Amino acid sequence: MSNAGKIGSLGRMVSCFALGIFAAIVLLGDFIAPYDHALQSRSEPAAPPTRIHIVDESGEVRWPFIYRRSLVDPLARTFEDDRSESYDLTLFAIGDPYYLLGVVPARIHLFGVDQKGTGTPRVYLLGTDELGRDRFSRIIIATKFSLIVCPLGAILAGLIGVVIGLLSGYTNRTVDTILMGIADTMLSLPALMIILTARAAFPLELPPVRAAGLLVMIFALTGWAEFARLMRGLARSLKEREFVLAARSLGLTEIRIMVRHILPNALPTMLTQVLVMLPYFLLAEVALSFLGVGLQEPYPSLGNLLASAADINRLQREPLLVLAPGFVIATFVLTIRGLGAKSERVA
């Protein structure tokens, strides 16, 4: 295997591994997040990441642990560890209640410190925001929301586009002209104008479920035309192929030909188009939340988390922590691009 082939295989492996992590976040986000995304710690506002120790006061190496810390300078936001008592980190820690997979009540989290009382400290991998909420938990839940909404929007837009494009490309010229005229009209309208118009029809503050439904509807409304255009071209090309002419000569109905012969041959290309559109939908969701018209506080989204980067002082002091949502976005886009490139080669 050539060096280029080895690099390509490694890139596909990395993309599949990253996709597996994102899938785990979608399915088990509340389990992975150590705390409730809305829980505030008033004693630790804008706190830095918790220091995790493996060497105790006597110099012995032990299982990772943390100390309780207290705010010693509210203006400088400096904290000091109380070394009188240590707390071991544990896997499958007992913590805040949630619903596993949205239906099963649970209190077990992937890691943390068992919450045995009000004085038990918490481990903040990325620190806390200005309200004392765990940044890591909020990023996990925000990523879960985005990775549910964007694929659903892309799939719905793809389904609408495939149906319209298939009818347009396979049926008569009159139907083709009408359907593609509607698609061209949608493509000619600025997407941002459509999004803002659709968003204005709903209240500003929406719960996550209604906000997700709204975003899926917006993505389907703005994205179906590109799928329809692509499917129409594939249908027009495939209907002149020999296997379609043979099926027609055998007396198969037009609907059966479209479903059994045209659609399966166009499906790989359409699936690739879904992968291509996913990053655009993700960035659209981030932009809406960043501008304040997507998911609203206190519910986390990658957009409103990224908006905290406007705090210049904290951005200069902790750039990696503040821009962590941006790293998640970049990783997802690169993962989908890697999988899309593989799909294009296979197709």
CSV table of C-alpha atoms in Angstrom, one decimal, residues 5 9 16 59 63 71 74 94 112 126 135 145 151 164 172 211 220 272 290 304 327 342:
chain,number,residue,atom,x,y,z
A,5,GLY,CA,-3.2,5.0,0.8
A,9,SER,CA,-6.8,4.6,5.7
A,16,CYS,CA,-14.9,6.5,12.3
A,59,GLY,CA,4.3,12.1,49.0
A,63,TRP,CA,-5.8,7.0,42.9
A,71,LEU,CA,-12.9,31.5,46.6
A,74,PRO,CA,-13.7,37.5,44.3
A,94,ILE,CA,-23.6,8.7,42.0
A,112,GLY,CA,-17.1,12.2,39.3
A,126,LEU,CA,-13.1,22.7,32.0
A,135,ARG,CA,-18.6,23.9,31.3
A,145,PHE,CA,-28.7,18.7,21.0
A,151,PRO,CA,-28.9,14.9,11.1
A,164,ILE,CA,-39.6,15.9,-5.5
A,172,ASN,CA,-43.3,14.6,-17.9
A,211,ALA,CA,-36.7,24.4,19.6
A,220,ALA,CA,-35.8,20.9,5.8
A,272,THR,CA,-23.1,11.4,0.2
A,290,PHE,CA,-24.9,32.6,18.6
A,304,ASN,CA,-24.6,30.3,23.0
A,327,PHE,CA,-13.0,22.8,18.8
A,342,LYS,CA,-14.8,8.1,1.6
